[in-house]
Amino acid sequence: MERTTSNKVVPIRTTPKGFEVCIMKPTTFEDSQDICDMLLSGRAAVINLEGFDVDLAQRIMDFISGSVYAMNGKLHQISSYIFIISPDTVDISGDYLDLIRSDGFEVPTLNKEF
């Protein structure tokens, strides 16, 4: 009689293979398409627009937020010029807005009417 063994150890938490969060600091408006392509491929991104002209930063976020909406993704503002975008398969959670506000940061710099 042949004895079979089975592996009964199952990991409780696993990270999806290939899951990636990209940190981006675009230099031109054209970089916003690359950011949206990352979202389309299932990757999340942190977008840093610090040091940008406010009008250019607004154009970039308008393009990105439209793409996020069209892909059913998520967009979270971390600070005045830092955002996180993620596909619909990735949840972002935490009390980061409460932490930011308690440290004295003021969030409303860009027009957030996405």
Coordinates of N, CA and C in Angstrom, one line a residue:
M1 N 0.8 -1.2 0.0 CA 0.0 0.0 0.0 C 0.9 1.2 0.0
E2 N 0.6 2.1 -0.9 CA 1.4 3.3 -1.1 C 0.8 4.4 -0.2
R3 N 1.7 5.1 0.5 CA 1.3 6.1 1.4 C 1.5 7.5 0.7
T4 N 0.4 8.3 0.8 CA 0.5 9.6 0.2 C 0.6 10.7 1.3
T5 N 1.4 11.7 1.0 CA 1.5 12.7 2.0 C 0.9 14.0 1.4
S6 N 0.4 14.8 2.3 CA -0.2 16.0 1.8 C 0.3 17.2 2.7
N7 N 0.6 18.3 2.1 CA 1.0 19.4 2.8 C -0.2 20.2 3.4
K8 N -0.3 20.1 4.7 CA -1.5 20.7 5.3 C -1.1 22.1 5.9
V9 N 0.1 22.6 5.6 CA 0.4 23.9 6.1 C 0.1 24.9 5.0
V10 N -0.8 25.8 5.3 CA -1.3 26.8 4.3 C -0.9 28.2 4.9
P11 N -0.2 29.0 4.1 CA 0.1 30.3 4.6 C -1.2 31.1 4.8
I12 N -1.2 31.9 5.9 CA -2.4 32.7 6.2 C -2.5 33.9 5.3
R13 N -1.3 34.6 5.2 CA -1.3 35.8 4.3 C -0.3 35.5 3.2
T14 N -0.7 35.8 2.0 CA 0.2 35.8 0.9 C 0.1 37.1 0.1
T15 N 1.2 37.5 -0.4 CA 1.3 38.6 -1.3 C 1.2 38.2 -2.7
P16 N 0.3 38.8 -3.5 CA 0.2 38.4 -4.9 C 1.5 38.5 -5.6
K17 N 1.8 37.5 -6.3 CA 3.1 37.5 -7.0 C 3.2 38.6 -8.0
G18 N 4.2 39.4 -7.9 CA 4.4 40.5 -8.8 C 3.8 41.8 -8.4
F19 N 3.2 41.8 -7.2 CA 2.5 43.0 -6.7 C 3.6 44.1 -6.5
E20 N 3.3 45.3 -6.9 CA 4.4 46.3 -6.9 C 3.7 47.7 -6.6
V21 N 4.4 48.5 -5.8 CA 4.0 49.9 -5.6 C 5.1 50.7 -6.2
C22 N 4.8 51.6 -7.1 CA 5.8 52.4 -7.8 C 5.8 53.8 -7.1
I23 N 6.9 54.4 -6.9 CA 7.0 55.8 -6.5 C 7.4 56.6 -7.6
M24 N 6.5 57.6 -8.0 CA 6.8 58.4 -9.2 C 6.8 59.9 -8.9
K25 N 7.8 60.6 -9.5 CA 7.8 62.0 -9.5 C 7.9 62.4 -10.9
P26 N 6.7 62.7 -11.5 CA 6.7 63.0 -13.0 C 7.5 64.3 -13.2
T27 N 8.1 64.4 -14.4 CA 8.8 65.7 -14.7 C 8.1 66.5 -15.8
T28 N 7.2 65.8 -16.5 CA 6.4 66.5 -17.6 C 5.0 65.9 -17.5
F29 N 4.1 66.6 -18.2 CA 2.7 66.2 -18.3 C 2.6 64.8 -19.0
E30 N 3.5 64.5 -19.9 CA 3.5 63.2 -20.6 C 3.8 62.1 -19.7
D31 N 4.4 62.3 -18.6 CA 4.7 61.2 -17.6 C 3.4 60.7 -17.0
S32 N 2.3 61.5 -17.0 CA 1.0 61.1 -16.5 C 0.5 59.8 -17.2
Q33 N 0.8 59.7 -18.5 CA 0.3 58.5 -19.2 C 1.0 57.3 -18.7
D34 N 2.3 57.4 -18.4 CA 3.1 56.2 -17.9 C 2.5 55.8 -16.6
I35 N 2.1 56.8 -15.7 CA 1.6 56.5 -14.4 C 0.2 55.7 -14.6
C36 N -0.6 56.2 -15.5 CA -1.8 55.5 -15.8 C -1.6 54.1 -16.4
D37 N -0.6 53.9 -17.2 CA -0.3 52.6 -17.7 C 0.1 51.7 -16.6
M38 N 0.8 52.2 -15.6 CA 1.1 51.3 -14.4 C -0.1 50.9 -13.7
L39 N -1.1 51.8 -13.5 CA -2.3 51.5 -12.9 C -3.1 50.4 -13.7
L40 N -3.1 50.6 -15.0 CA -3.7 49.7 -15.9 C -3.1 48.3 -15.8
S41 N -1.8 48.2 -15.6 CA -1.2 46.9 -15.4 C -1.3 46.3 -14.0
G42 N -2.1 46.9 -13.2 CA -2.4 46.3 -11.8 C -1.5 46.8 -10.7
R43 N -0.6 47.8 -11.0 CA 0.3 48.3 -10.0 C -0.3 49.5 -9.3
A44 N 0.0 49.7 -8.1 CA -0.3 50.9 -7.3 C 0.9 51.9 -7.5
A45 N 0.6 53.2 -7.3 CA 1.7 54.2 -7.4 C 1.5 55.3 -6.4
V46 N 2.6 55.8 -5.9 CA 2.7 57.0 -5.1 C 3.2 58.1 -6.0
I47 N 2.4 59.2 -6.1 CA 2.8 60.2 -7.0 C 3.2 61.5 -6.2
N48 N 4.4 61.9 -6.4 CA 4.9 63.1 -5.7 C 5.0 64.3 -6.7
L49 N 4.2 65.3 -6.4 CA 4.1 66.5 -7.3 C 4.7 67.7 -6.6
E50 N 5.5 67.5 -5.5 CA 6.1 68.6 -4.8 C 7.1 69.3 -5.7
G51 N 7.1 70.6 -5.6 CA 8.0 71.4 -6.4 C 7.5 71.8 -7.8
F52 N 6.3 71.3 -8.2 CA 5.7 71.5 -9.5 C 5.0 72.9 -9.5
D53 N 4.9 73.5 -10.6 CA 4.0 74.6 -10.8 C 2.5 74.1 -10.6
V54 N 1.8 74.8 -9.8 CA 0.4 74.4 -9.4 C -0.5 74.1 -10.6
D55 N -0.4 74.9 -11.7 CA -1.2 74.6 -12.8 C -0.8 73.3 -13.5
L56 N 0.5 73.0 -13.6 CA 0.9 71.8 -14.2 C 0.5 70.6 -13.4
A57 N 0.7 70.7 -12.1 CA 0.3 69.6 -11.1 C -1.2 69.4 -11.2
Q58 N -2.0 70.4 -11.4 CA -3.4 70.3 -11.5 C -3.8 69.5 -12.8
R59 N -3.1 69.8 -13.9 CA -3.3 69.1 -15.2 C -3.0 67.7 -15.1
I60 N -1.9 67.4 -14.4 CA -1.4 66.0 -14.3 C -2.5 65.2 -13.4
M61 N -2.9 65.8 -12.3 CA -3.9 65.1 -11.5 C -5.3 65.0 -12.1
D62 N -5.6 66.0 -13.0 CA -6.9 65.9 -13.7 C -6.8 64.7 -14.6
F63 N -5.7 64.5 -15.3 CA -5.6 63.4 -16.3 C -5.6 62.0 -15.5
I64 N -4.8 62.0 -14.4 CA -4.7 60.8 -13.6 C -6.0 60.4 -13.0
S65 N -6.7 61.4 -12.4 CA -7.9 61.1 -11.7 C -9.0 60.6 -12.7
G66 N -9.0 61.2 -13.9 CA -9.9 60.7 -14.9 C -9.7 59.2 -15.2
S67 N -8.4 58.9 -15.4 CA -8.0 57.5 -15.7 C -8.4 56.6 -14.5
V68 N -8.1 57.0 -13.3 CA -8.4 56.2 -12.1 C -9.9 56.0 -12.1
Y69 N -10.7 57.0 -12.3 CA -12.2 56.8 -12.3 C -12.6 55.8 -13.4
A70 N -12.1 56.0 -14.6 CA -12.4 55.1 -15.7 C -12.1 53.6 -15.4
M71 N -11.0 53.4 -14.6 CA -10.6 52.0 -14.3 C -11.1 51.5 -13.0
N72 N -12.1 52.3 -12.4 CA -12.6 51.9 -11.1 C -11.5 51.8 -10.0
G73 N -10.5 52.6 -10.2 CA -9.4 52.6 -9.2 C -9.7 53.5 -8.0
K74 N -8.7 53.7 -7.2 CA -8.8 54.5 -6.0 C -7.7 55.5 -6.0
L75 N -8.1 56.7 -5.5 CA -7.1 57.8 -5.4 C -7.2 58.4 -4.0
H76 N -6.1 58.5 -3.3 CA -6.1 59.1 -2.0 C -5.0 60.2 -1.9
Q77 N -5.4 61.3 -1.3 CA -4.4 62.3 -1.2 C -3.7 62.2 0.2
I78 N -2.4 62.1 0.2 CA -1.6 61.9 1.4 C -1.2 63.3 2.0
S79 N -0.8 64.2 1.1 CA -0.5 65.5 1.6 C -0.8 66.5 0.4
S80 N -0.4 67.7 0.5 CA -0.8 68.7 -0.5 C -0.5 68.2 -1.9
Y81 N 0.7 67.6 -2.1 CA 1.2 67.2 -3.4 C 1.5 65.8 -3.5
I82 N 1.1 64.9 -2.6 CA 1.5 63.5 -2.7 C 0.2 62.7 -2.7
F83 N 0.1 61.8 -3.7 CA -1.2 61.0 -3.8 C -0.8 59.5 -4.0
I84 N -1.7 58.7 -3.6 CA -1.6 57.2 -3.9 C -2.8 56.9 -4.8
I85 N -2.4 56.1 -5.9 CA -3.5 55.6 -6.8 C -3.3 54.1 -6.8
S86 N -4.4 53.4 -6.9 CA -4.4 51.9 -6.9 C -5.5 51.4 -7.7
P87 N -5.3 50.2 -8.3 CA -6.3 49.6 -9.1 C -7.5 49.1 -8.2
D88 N -8.6 48.7 -8.7 CA -9.7 48.3 -7.9 C -9.5 47.0 -7.1
T89 N -8.4 46.3 -7.4 CA -8.1 45.1 -6.7 C -7.2 45.3 -5.4
V90 N -6.8 46.6 -5.2 CA -5.9 46.9 -4.1 C -6.7 47.9 -3.2
D91 N -6.8 47.5 -1.9 CA -7.3 48.4 -0.9 C -6.3 49.2 -0.2
I92 N -6.5 50.4 0.1 CA -5.6 51.3 0.8 C -6.3 51.7 2.1
S93 N -5.7 51.4 3.2 CA -6.4 51.7 4.5 C -5.4 52.3 5.5
G94 N -6.0 52.9 6.5 CA -5.1 53.5 7.5 C -5.7 54.8 8.0
D95 N -5.1 55.3 9.0 CA -5.5 56.6 9.5 C -4.5 57.7 9.1
Y96 N -4.0 57.6 7.9 CA -3.0 58.6 7.5 C -3.5 60.0 7.4
L97 N -4.7 60.2 7.0 CA -5.2 61.6 7.0 C -5.3 62.2 8.4
D98 N -5.7 61.4 9.4 CA -5.7 61.9 10.7 C -4.3 62.2 11.2
L99 N -3.4 61.4 10.9 CA -2.0 61.6 11.3 C -1.4 62.8 10.6
I100 N -1.7 63.0 9.4 CA -1.2 64.2 8.7 C -1.7 65.5 9.3
R101 N -3.0 65.5 9.5 CA -3.6 66.7 10.0 C -3.2 67.0 11.4
S102 N -2.9 65.9 12.2 CA -2.5 66.2 13.6 C -1.1 66.7 13.7
D103 N -0.3 66.5 12.6 CA 1.1 67.0 12.6 C 1.2 68.4 12.0
G104 N 0.0 69.0 11.7 CA 0.0 70.4 11.3 C 0.1 70.6 9.8
F105 N 0.0 69.5 9.0 CA 0.0 69.7 7.5 C -1.4 70.2 7.1
E106 N -1.4 71.0 6.1 CA -2.6 71.5 5.5 C -2.8 70.8 4.1
V107 N -3.9 70.0 4.0 CA -4.0 69.2 2.7 C -4.6 70.0 1.6
P108 N -5.5 71.0 1.7 CA -6.2 71.6 0.6 C -5.4 72.6 -0.2
T109 N -4.5 72.1 -1.1 CA -3.7 73.0 -1.9 C -4.2 72.9 -3.4
L110 N -4.3 71.7 -3.9 CA -4.8 71.5 -5.2 C -6.3 71.4 -5.2
N111 N -7.0 71.7 -6.3 CA -8.4 71.6 -6.4 C -8.7 70.1 -6.4
K112 N -9.4 69.6 -5.4 CA -9.7 68.2 -5.2 C -11.0 67.8 -5.8
E113 N -11.6 68.6 -6.6 CA -12.9 68.2 -7.3 C -12.6 67.3 -8.5
F114 N -12.1 66.1 -8.2 CA -11.7 65.2 -9.3 C -13.0 64.7 -10.0

